[in-house]
PDB file of C-alpha atoms in Angstrom:
ATOM      1  CA  MET A  18      66.987  68.776  58.065  1.00 99.00           C
ATOM      2  CA  ARG A  19      70.299  68.337  59.826  1.00 99.00           C
ATOM      3  CA  ILE A  20      72.809  65.536  60.282  1.00 99.00           C
ATOM      4  CA  THR A  21      75.775  65.506  62.650  1.00 99.00           C
ATOM      5  CA  LEU A  22      78.417  62.814  62.269  1.00 99.00           C
ATOM      6  CA  LEU A  23      79.221  61.771  65.843  1.00 99.00           C
ATOM      7  CA  GLY A  24      81.873  59.324  64.681  1.00 99.00           C
ATOM      8  CA  THR A  25      83.595  58.583  61.375  1.00 99.00           C
ATOM      9  CA  GLY A  26      86.107  55.915  62.343  1.00 98.00           C
ATOM     10  CA  THR A  27      86.435  52.209  61.778  1.00 97.00           C
ATOM     11  CA  SER A  28      85.827  49.477  64.363  1.00 97.00           C
ATOM     12  CA  GLN A  29      88.959  50.183  66.438  1.00 96.00           C
ATOM     13  CA  GLY A  30      88.682  53.952  66.223  1.00 97.00           C
ATOM     14  CA  VAL A  31      91.397  56.290  64.958  1.00 98.00           C
ATOM     15  CA  PRO A  32      94.229  56.558  65.852  1.00 98.00           C
ATOM     16  CA  LEU A  33      94.952  52.959  66.776  1.00 97.00           C
ATOM     17  CA  ILE A  34      96.191  52.073  70.256  1.00 98.00           C
ATOM     18  CA  GLY A  35      99.872  51.107  70.435  1.00 97.00           C
ATOM     19  CA  HIS A  36     100.463  51.751  66.748  1.00 97.00           C
ATOM     20  CA  PRO A  37     102.587  54.348  64.916  1.00 96.00           C
ATOM     21  CA  ASN A  38      99.622  55.305  62.676  1.00 97.00           C
ATOM     22  CA  GLU A  39     102.115  56.188  59.989  1.00 96.00           C
ATOM     23  CA  GLY A  40     101.006  58.827  57.517  1.00 96.00           C
ATOM     24  CA  LEU A  41      98.356  60.228  59.863  1.00 98.00           C
ATOM     25  CA  ASP A  42      98.775  63.804  61.100  1.00 98.00           C
ATOM     26  CA  LEU A  43      97.832  63.463  64.768  1.00 97.00           C
ATOM     27  CA  SER A  44      97.908  67.244  65.221  1.00 98.00           C
ATOM     28  CA  GLU A  45      94.830  67.471  62.968  1.00 98.00           C
ATOM     29  CA  PRO A  46      91.655  67.052  65.088  1.00 98.00           C
ATOM     30  CA  LYS A  47      89.760  65.697  62.076  1.00 98.00           C
ATOM     31  CA  ASN A  48      92.029  62.646  62.121  1.00 99.00           C
ATOM     32  CA  TRP A  49      90.760  61.612  65.576  1.00 99.00           C
ATOM     33  CA  ARG A  50      87.727  59.456  64.880  1.00 99.00           C
ATOM     34  CA  ASN A  51      85.141  57.868  67.144  1.00 99.00           C
ATOM     35  CA  ARG A  52      83.395  54.705  66.014  1.00 99.00           C
ATOM     36  CA  SER A  53      80.909  55.607  63.286  1.00 98.00           C
ATOM     37  CA  CYS A  54      77.434  56.875  64.150  1.00 99.00           C
ATOM     38  CA  ALA A  55      75.236  59.838  63.246  1.00 99.00           C
ATOM     39  CA  HIS A  56      72.399  61.996  64.558  1.00 99.00           C
ATOM     40  CA  ILE A  57      69.647  63.410  62.339  1.00 99.00           C
ATOM     41  CA  VAL A  58      67.088  66.084  63.175  1.00 99.00           C
ATOM     42  CA  SER A  59      64.152  65.846  60.777  1.00 99.00           C
ATOM     43  CA  ASP A  60      60.626  67.237  61.052  1.00 99.00           C
ATOM     44  CA  GLY A  61      61.441  68.231  64.628  1.00 98.00           C
ATOM     45  CA  ALA A  62      62.393  64.699  65.710  1.00 99.00           C
ATOM     46  CA  HIS A  63      65.792  63.362  66.809  1.00 99.00           C
ATOM     47  CA  ILE A  64      66.915  60.215  64.987  1.00 99.00           C
ATOM     48  CA  GLN A  65      70.030  58.340  66.086  1.00 99.00           C
ATOM     49  CA  ILE A  66      71.889  55.935  63.792  1.00 99.00           C
ATOM     50  CA  ASP A  67      74.050  53.437  65.723  1.00 99.00           C
ATOM     51  CA  ALA A  68      75.806  53.990  69.046  1.00 99.00           C
ATOM     52  CA  GLY A  69      79.417  52.959  69.470  1.00 96.00           C
ATOM     53  CA  PRO A  70      81.576  52.953  72.607  1.00 98.00           C
ATOM     54  CA  GLU A  71      82.082  56.756  72.504  1.00 98.00           C
ATOM     55  CA  PHE A  72      78.382  57.554  72.083  1.00 99.00           C
ATOM     56  CA  ARG A  73      77.924  59.285  75.450  1.00 98.00           C
ATOM     57  CA  LEU A  74      81.013  61.460  75.021  1.00 98.00           C
ATOM     58  CA  ALA A  75      80.019  62.356  71.467  1.00 99.00           C
ATOM     59  CA  CYS A  76      76.541  63.410  72.623  1.00 99.00           C
ATOM     60  CA  LEU A  77      78.085  65.732  75.186  1.00 99.00           C
ATOM     61  CA  LYS A  78      80.647  67.157  72.771  1.00 98.00           C
ATOM     62  CA  PHE A  79      78.250  67.690  69.871  1.00 98.00           C
ATOM     63  CA  CYS A  80      75.189  68.744  71.901  1.00 97.00           C
ATOM     64  CA  VAL A  81      72.807  65.857  71.272  1.00 98.00           C
ATOM     65  CA  SER A  82      69.930  66.538  73.660  1.00 97.00           C
ATOM     66  CA  ALA A  83      67.264  64.011  72.641  1.00 98.00           C
ATOM     67  CA  VAL A  84      66.714  60.688  70.882  1.00 99.00           C
ATOM     68  CA  ASP A  85      63.198  59.882  69.672  1.00 98.00           C
ATOM     69  CA  PHE A  86      63.964  57.084  67.206  1.00 99.00           C
ATOM     70  CA  PHE A  87      66.942  54.742  66.833  1.00 99.00           C
ATOM     71  CA  PHE A  88      68.207  52.823  63.813  1.00 99.00           C
ATOM     72  CA  LEU A  89      70.817  50.090  64.271  1.00 99.00           C
ATOM     73  CA  THR A  90      72.491  49.277  60.972  1.00 99.00           C
ATOM     74  CA  HIS A  91      73.802  45.936  62.260  1.00 98.00           C
ATOM     75  CA  GLY A  92      74.862  44.210  65.446  1.00 97.00           C
ATOM     76  CA  HIS A  93      78.653  44.591  65.418  1.00 97.00           C
ATOM     77  CA  SER A  94      80.194  45.904  68.626  1.00 97.00           C
ATOM     78  CA  ASP A  95      81.365  49.243  67.219  1.00 97.00           C
ATOM     79  CA  HIS A  96      77.748  50.105  66.381  1.00 98.00           C
ATOM     80  CA  ILE A  97      75.830  48.659  69.329  1.00 98.00           C
ATOM     81  CA  LEU A  98      77.878  48.835  72.534  1.00 98.00           C
ATOM     82  CA  GLY A  99      76.959  52.446  73.326  1.00 98.00           C
ATOM     83  CA  MET A 100      73.236  51.745  73.376  1.00 98.00           C
ATOM     84  CA  ASP A 101      73.077  51.451  77.164  1.00 98.00           C
ATOM     85  CA  ASP A 102      73.732  55.203  77.255  1.00 98.00           C
ATOM     86  CA  LEU A 103      70.333  55.730  75.656  1.00 98.00           C
ATOM     87  CA  ARG A 104      69.053  55.397  79.234  1.00 96.00           C
ATOM     88  CA  ARG A 105      69.460  59.132  79.790  1.00 96.00           C
ATOM     89  CA  PHE A 106      67.315  59.865  76.756  1.00 97.00           C
ATOM     90  CA  CYS A 107      64.704  57.433  78.092  1.00 94.00           C
ATOM     91  CA  ASP A 108      64.660  59.425  81.341  1.00 92.00           C
ATOM     92  CA  LEU A 109      64.164  62.624  79.343  1.00 94.00           C
ATOM     93  CA  ARG A 110      61.179  60.905  77.699  1.00 92.00           C
ATOM     94  CA  GLY A 111      59.626  60.190  81.088  1.00 90.00           C
ATOM     95  CA  GLY A 112      60.835  56.602  81.028  1.00 89.00           C
ATOM     96  CA  ALA A 113      59.266  55.838  77.658  1.00 91.00           C
ATOM     97  CA  ALA A 114      61.058  53.204  75.615  1.00 94.00           C
ATOM     98  CA  ILE A 115      62.939  54.187  72.471  1.00 97.00           C
ATOM     99  CA  PRO A 116      61.899  52.275  69.335  1.00 98.00           C
ATOM    100  CA  VAL A 117      64.866  50.562  67.662  1.00 98.00           C
ATOM    101  CA  TRP A 118      64.616  49.513  64.001  1.00 99.00           C
ATOM    102  CA  THR A 119      67.177  47.047  62.710  1.00 98.00           C
ATOM    103  CA  THR A 120      67.828  43.787  60.842  1.00 97.00           C
ATOM    104  CA  PRO A 121      66.845  40.350  62.228  1.00 97.00           C
ATOM    105  CA  GLU A 122      70.470  39.806  63.279  1.00 96.00           C
ATOM    106  CA  GLY A 123      70.596  43.251  64.867  1.00 98.00           C
ATOM    107  CA  LYS A 124      67.367  42.636  66.774  1.00 98.00           C
ATOM    108  CA  ALA A 125      68.713  39.366  68.147  1.00 98.00           C
ATOM    109  CA  ARG A 126      71.910  41.107  69.249  1.00 98.00           C
ATOM    110  CA  VAL A 127      70.025  43.902  71.033  1.00 98.00           C
ATOM    111  CA  GLU A 128      67.913  41.346  72.885  1.00 97.00           C
ATOM    112  CA  ALA A 129      70.997  39.306  73.835  1.00 97.00           C
ATOM    113  CA  ILE A 130      73.156  42.217  75.029  1.00 97.00           C
ATOM    114  CA  PHE A 131      70.448  44.342  76.678  1.00 96.00           C
ATOM    115  CA  PRO A 132      67.848  41.880  78.032  1.00 93.00           C
ATOM    116  CA  TYR A 133      67.336  44.169  81.039  1.00 91.00           C
ATOM    117  CA  GLY A 134      66.279  46.989  78.726  1.00 93.00           C
ATOM    118  CA  ILE A 135      63.556  45.205  76.796  1.00 90.00           C
ATOM    119  CA  ARG A 136      59.950  46.013  77.668  1.00 66.00           C
ATOM    120  CA  PRO A 137      57.980  45.057  79.712  1.00 69.00           C
ATOM    121  CA  ARG A 138      60.811  44.122  82.106  1.00 60.00           C
ATOM    122  CA  SER A 139      62.735  47.395  82.006  1.00 56.00           C
ATOM    123  CA  GLU A 140      62.405  49.643  85.058  1.00 66.00           C
ATOM    124  CA  ARG A 141      62.972  53.378  85.451  1.00 71.00           C
ATOM    125  CA  GLY A 142      66.675  54.187  85.550  1.00 77.00           C
ATOM    126  CA  TYR A 143      67.539  51.492  83.012  1.00 88.00           C
ATOM    127  CA  VAL A 144      67.650  51.830  79.273  1.00 95.00           C
ATOM    128  CA  ALA A 145      64.260  50.989  77.739  1.00 94.00           C
ATOM    129  CA  LEU A 146      64.280  49.651  74.187  1.00 96.00           C
ATOM    130  CA  GLU A 147      61.640  48.372  71.777  1.00 96.00           C
ATOM    131  CA  PRO A 148      63.490  46.393  69.069  1.00 97.00           C
ATOM    132  CA  ARG A 149      61.630  46.160  65.763  1.00 98.00           C
ATOM    133  CA  LEU A 150      62.403  44.815  62.320  1.00 98.00           C
ATOM    134  CA  ALA A 151      62.960  47.633  59.862  1.00 98.00           C
ATOM    135  CA  GLU A 152      60.365  47.901  57.107  1.00 97.00           C
ATOM    136  CA  PRO A 153      61.310  48.639  53.486  1.00 97.00           C
ATOM    137  CA  ASP A 154      59.253  51.835  53.543  1.00 98.00           C
ATOM    138  CA  ALA A 155      57.777  53.472  56.636  1.00 98.00           C
ATOM    139  CA  THR A 156      56.813  56.871  57.986  1.00 98.00           C
ATOM    140  CA  LEU A 157      57.832  57.926  61.481  1.00 98.00           C
ATOM    141  CA  ALA A 158      55.364  59.655  63.782  1.00 97.00           C
ATOM    142  CA  CYS A 159      57.058  62.987  63.022  1.00 98.00           C
ATOM    143  CA  GLY A 160      56.306  62.600  59.314  1.00 98.00           C
ATOM    144  CA  THR A 161      59.788  61.660  58.095  1.00 99.00           C
ATOM    145  CA  ARG A 162      59.845  58.821  55.571  1.00 99.00           C
ATOM    146  CA  VAL A 163      62.433  56.070  56.097  1.00 99.00           C
ATOM    147  CA  GLN A 164      63.298  53.643  53.303  1.00 99.00           C
ATOM    148  CA  THR A 165      65.636  50.743  53.977  1.00 99.00           C
ATOM    149  CA  THR A 166      67.645  48.220  52.008  1.00 98.00           C
ATOM    150  CA  LEU A 167      70.070  45.454  52.933  1.00 98.00           C
ATOM    151  CA  LEU A 168      73.718  46.049  52.027  1.00 98.00           C
ATOM    152  CA  PRO A 169      76.269  43.198  51.823  1.00 98.00           C
ATOM    153  CA  HIS A 170      78.855  43.530  54.601  1.00 97.00           C
ATOM    154  CA  GLY A 171      81.222  40.891  53.291  1.00 94.00           C
ATOM    155  CA  PRO A 172      79.996  37.347  52.541  1.00 94.00           C
ATOM    156  CA  ARG A 173      78.382  36.670  55.944  1.00 94.00           C
ATOM    157  CA  PHE A 174      76.648  39.815  57.166  1.00 95.00           C
ATOM    158  CA  ARG A 175      74.134  42.420  56.037  1.00 97.00           C
ATOM    159  CA  SER A 176      73.936  46.066  57.061  1.00 98.00           C
ATOM    160  CA  LEU A 177      70.865  48.283  56.958  1.00 98.00           C
ATOM    161  CA  GLY A 178      71.058  51.001  54.330  1.00 99.00           C
ATOM    162  CA  LEU A 179      68.891  54.007  55.180  1.00 99.00           C
ATOM    163  CA  VAL A 180      67.305  56.835  53.192  1.00 99.00           C
ATOM    164  CA  PHE A 181      65.512  59.556  55.164  1.00 99.00           C
ATOM    165  CA  THR A 182      63.137  62.040  53.510  1.00 99.00           C
ATOM    166  CA  GLU A 183      61.979  65.021  55.537  1.00 99.00           C
ATOM    167  CA  LYS A 184      58.286  65.736  55.034  1.00 98.00           C
ATOM    168  CA  LYS A 185      58.642  69.476  55.607  1.00 98.00           C
ATOM    169  CA  SER A 186      61.423  70.172  53.108  1.00 98.00           C
ATOM    170  CA  GLY A 187      61.540  67.090  50.895  1.00 98.00           C
ATOM    171  CA  GLN A 188      65.287  66.844  51.553  1.00 99.00           C
ATOM    172  CA  ARG A 189      66.830  63.365  51.452  1.00 99.00           C
ATOM    173  CA  ILE A 190      69.786  61.878  53.314  1.00 99.00           C
ATOM    174  CA  ALA A 191      71.165  58.431  52.431  1.00 99.00           C
ATOM    175  CA  TYR A 192      73.319  56.651  55.012  1.00 99.00           C
ATOM    176  CA  PHE A 193      75.193  53.561  53.760  1.00 99.00           C
ATOM    177  CA  THR A 194      77.809  52.326  56.216  1.00 98.00           C
ATOM    178  CA  ASP A 195      79.573  48.978  56.663  1.00 97.00           C
ATOM    179  CA  CYS A 196      79.066  47.581  53.191  1.00 98.00           C
ATOM    180  CA  SER A 197      81.294  45.800  50.702  1.00 98.00           C
ATOM    181  CA  GLU A 198      79.142  46.759  47.712  1.00 98.00           C
ATOM    182  CA  VAL A 199      76.137  48.917  46.887  1.00 98.00           C
ATOM    183  CA  PRO A 200      73.572  46.844  44.954  1.00 98.00           C
ATOM    184  CA  ASP A 201      71.488  48.348  42.157  1.00 98.00           C
ATOM    185  CA  GLU A 202      68.426  48.429  44.427  1.00 98.00           C
ATOM    186  CA  ALA A 203      70.302  50.595  46.937  1.00 98.00           C
ATOM    187  CA  VAL A 204      71.612  52.862  44.181  1.00 99.00           C
ATOM    188  CA  ALA A 205      68.073  53.409  42.908  1.00 98.00           C
ATOM    189  CA  LEU A 206      66.788  54.091  46.417  1.00 98.00           C
ATOM    190  CA  ALA A 207      69.398  56.786  47.104  1.00 99.00           C
ATOM    191  CA  ARG A 208      69.678  58.290  43.623  1.00 99.00           C
ATOM    192  CA  GLY A 209      69.637  62.076  43.622  1.00 98.00           C
ATOM    193  CA  ALA A 210      69.797  62.398  47.412  1.00 99.00           C
ATOM    194  CA  ASP A 211      70.811  65.746  48.837  1.00 99.00           C
ATOM    195  CA  LEU A 212      73.468  63.993  50.921  1.00 99.00           C
ATOM    196  CA  LEU A 213      75.071  60.541  50.729  1.00 99.00           C
ATOM    197  CA  VAL A 214      77.099  59.358  53.723  1.00 99.00           C
ATOM    198  CA  ILE A 215      78.956  56.233  52.639  1.00 99.00           C
ATOM    199  CA  ASP A 216      81.397  53.651  53.955  1.00 99.00           C
ATOM    200  CA  ALA A 217      84.933  54.295  52.659  1.00 98.00           C
ATOM    201  CA  LEU A 218      87.612  52.497  54.654  1.00 98.00           C
ATOM    202  CA  HIS A 219      90.779  53.641  52.873  1.00 97.00           C
ATOM    203  CA  ARG A 220      92.386  53.259  49.447  1.00 96.00           C
ATOM    204  CA  ASN A 221      93.219  49.549  49.684  1.00 95.00           C
ATOM    205  CA  PRO A 222      90.661  46.845  48.750  1.00 96.00           C
ATOM    206  CA  HIS A 223      88.923  45.159  51.689  1.00 96.00           C
ATOM    207  CA  PRO A 224      86.651  42.081  51.871  1.00 96.00           C
ATOM    208  CA  THR A 225      83.915  43.609  54.060  1.00 96.00           C
ATOM    209  CA  HIS A 226      84.049  47.365  53.395  1.00 97.00           C
ATOM    210  CA  LEU A 227      84.092  49.724  50.446  1.00 98.00           C
ATOM    211  CA  ASN A 228      87.434  51.305  49.708  1.00 98.00           C
ATOM    212  CA  PHE A 229      87.712  54.799  48.248  1.00 98.00           C
ATOM    213  CA  GLU A 230      87.516  53.561  44.655  1.00 98.00           C
ATOM    214  CA  LYS A 231      84.311  51.590  45.248  1.00 98.00           C
ATOM    215  CA  ALA A 232      82.766  54.400  47.288  1.00 99.00           C
ATOM    216  CA  LEU A 233      83.480  56.850  44.466  1.00 99.00           C
ATOM    217  CA  GLU A 234      81.946  54.435  41.966  1.00 98.00           C
ATOM    218  CA  ALA A 235      78.772  54.233  44.059  1.00 98.00           C
ATOM    219  CA  SER A 236      78.766  58.013  44.427  1.00 98.00           C
ATOM    220  CA  ARG A 237      78.882  58.493  40.660  1.00 98.00           C
ATOM    221  CA  LYS A 238      75.908  56.154  40.225  1.00 99.00           C
ATOM    222  CA  ILE A 239      73.836  57.719  43.003  1.00 99.00           C
ATOM    223  CA  ARG A 240      74.598  61.304  41.953  1.00 98.00           C
ATOM    224  CA  ALA A 241      73.908  62.879  45.336  1.00 99.00           C
ATOM    225  CA  ALA A 242      74.420  66.625  45.654  1.00 99.00           C
ATOM    226  CA  LEU A 243      77.177  65.879  48.182  1.00 99.00           C
ATOM    227  CA  THR A 244      78.917  62.633  49.147  1.00 99.00           C
ATOM    228  CA  VAL A 245      80.702  62.277  52.485  1.00 99.00           C
ATOM    229  CA  PHE A 246      82.974  59.368  53.437  1.00 99.00           C
ATOM    230  CA  THR A 247      82.744  57.687  56.839  1.00 99.00           C
ATOM    231  CA  HIS A 248      84.054  54.587  58.693  1.00 98.00           C
ATOM    232  CA  MET A 249      87.676  55.401  57.805  1.00 99.00           C
ATOM    233  CA  THR A 250      90.934  53.942  59.122  1.00 98.00           C
ATOM    234  CA  TYR A 251      94.181  55.645  60.127  1.00 98.00           C
ATOM    235  CA  ARG A 252      95.286  55.320  56.499  1.00 97.00           C
ATOM    236  CA  ALA A 253      92.845  58.088  55.540  1.00 98.00           C
ATOM    237  CA  ASP A 254      94.677  61.284  56.483  1.00 98.00           C
ATOM    238  CA  TYR A 255      92.181  64.131  56.254  1.00 98.00           C
ATOM    239  CA  ALA A 256      94.285  66.718  54.412  1.00 98.00           C
ATOM    240  CA  ARG A 257      96.039  64.308  52.063  1.00 98.00           C
ATOM    241  CA  GLU A 258      92.931  62.409  50.983  1.00 98.00           C
ATOM    242  CA  SER A 259      90.697  65.484  50.829  1.00 98.00           C
ATOM    243  CA  ALA A 260      93.038  67.044  48.283  1.00 98.00           C
ATOM    244  CA  ALA A 261      92.674  64.010  46.009  1.00 97.00           C
ATOM    245  CA  LEU A 262      88.863  63.779  45.970  1.00 98.00           C
ATOM    246  CA  PRO A 263      86.725  65.076  43.084  1.00 98.00           C
ATOM    247  CA  PRO A 264      84.257  67.964  43.479  1.00 97.00           C
ATOM    248  CA  GLY A 265      81.140  67.033  45.394  1.00 98.00           C
ATOM    249  CA  VAL A 266      82.923  64.400  47.489  1.00 99.00           C
ATOM    250  CA  ARG A 267      84.651  64.953  50.807  1.00 98.00           C
ATOM    251  CA  LEU A 268      85.893  63.157  53.893  1.00 99.00           C
ATOM    252  CA  GLY A 269      83.656  63.309  56.916  1.00 98.00           C
ATOM    253  CA  TYR A 270      84.956  63.993  60.400  1.00 99.00           C
ATOM    254  CA  ASP A 271      83.613  63.835  63.921  1.00 99.00           C
ATOM    255  CA  GLY A 272      81.386  66.863  64.372  1.00 98.00           C
ATOM    256  CA  PHE A 273      80.693  67.311  60.657  1.00 98.00           C
ATOM    257  CA  VAL A 274      77.324  69.072  60.267  1.00 99.00           C
ATOM    258  CA  TRP A 275      75.181  69.302  57.143  1.00 99.00           C
ATOM    259  CA  GLU A 276      71.995  71.355  57.489  1.00 98.00           C
ATOM    260  CA  ASP A 277      69.532  72.160  54.720  1.00 97.00           C
ATOM    261  CA  GLY A 278      72.185  71.648  52.065  1.00 96.00           C
ATOM    262  CA  VAL A 279      74.891  73.674  53.796  1.00 97.00           C
ATOM    263  CA  VAL A 280      77.993  72.286  55.511  1.00 97.00           C
ATOM    264  CA  SER A 281      78.887  74.102  58.730  1.00 91.00           C
ATOM    265  CA  GLU A 282      82.638  74.595  58.586  1.00 77.00           C
ATOM    266  CA  ASP A 283      84.481  74.890  61.884  1.00 62.00           C
TER     267      ASP A 283
END
């Protein structure tokens, strides 16, 4: 089982445009962050989580060659606007549509933004999508189990929390992005995972995202073998914040790879 973080930045990306980005070492490549998304290979299948504006470039840079299943955590622009670039993966599938699991709000957003890509209207050369409501517990055709839960994303929105279990190895990856808290149900679902990827904006409190303190609190409850922070702002300098984290917790970065319990260091 393998996961590659294609992006680990917040909604505007990192560094910010036209901003001094004070405290951020711009000579460190790990401080340059695409909008958050991830790619999982499990039981031989390619599973994409979200697709921000840099999705195409990230696929080229980090060698993503297929997408069989797609999970949209929610319909905000930094997670959905790269989905048109799934068209190439549709071509590689012989024009077959890619199933997209998401929340009711996410499904409505996909249908509103990509009406030309919804079957049966979609034609060859266009993206072809099959939006579906995510089920609490389902098994993909490849054999991988996917459990979902709704995470509060501030007072108005909900984000899809995901736990993937590979049939072949039994390994489990939990992916909780864009959330302001992790409810007990989500903690129980992810408890003891081999890897937890979790929203962690920066040190300061925020109304719609976990900060480092809250992410660490959730990590202690879930007790994953390894916890990795994602969706970070320019205030999260890689070297400075990495030095302050406890054992078993680390900052993610674009191109971070975890495979069968081992992190591939560059």
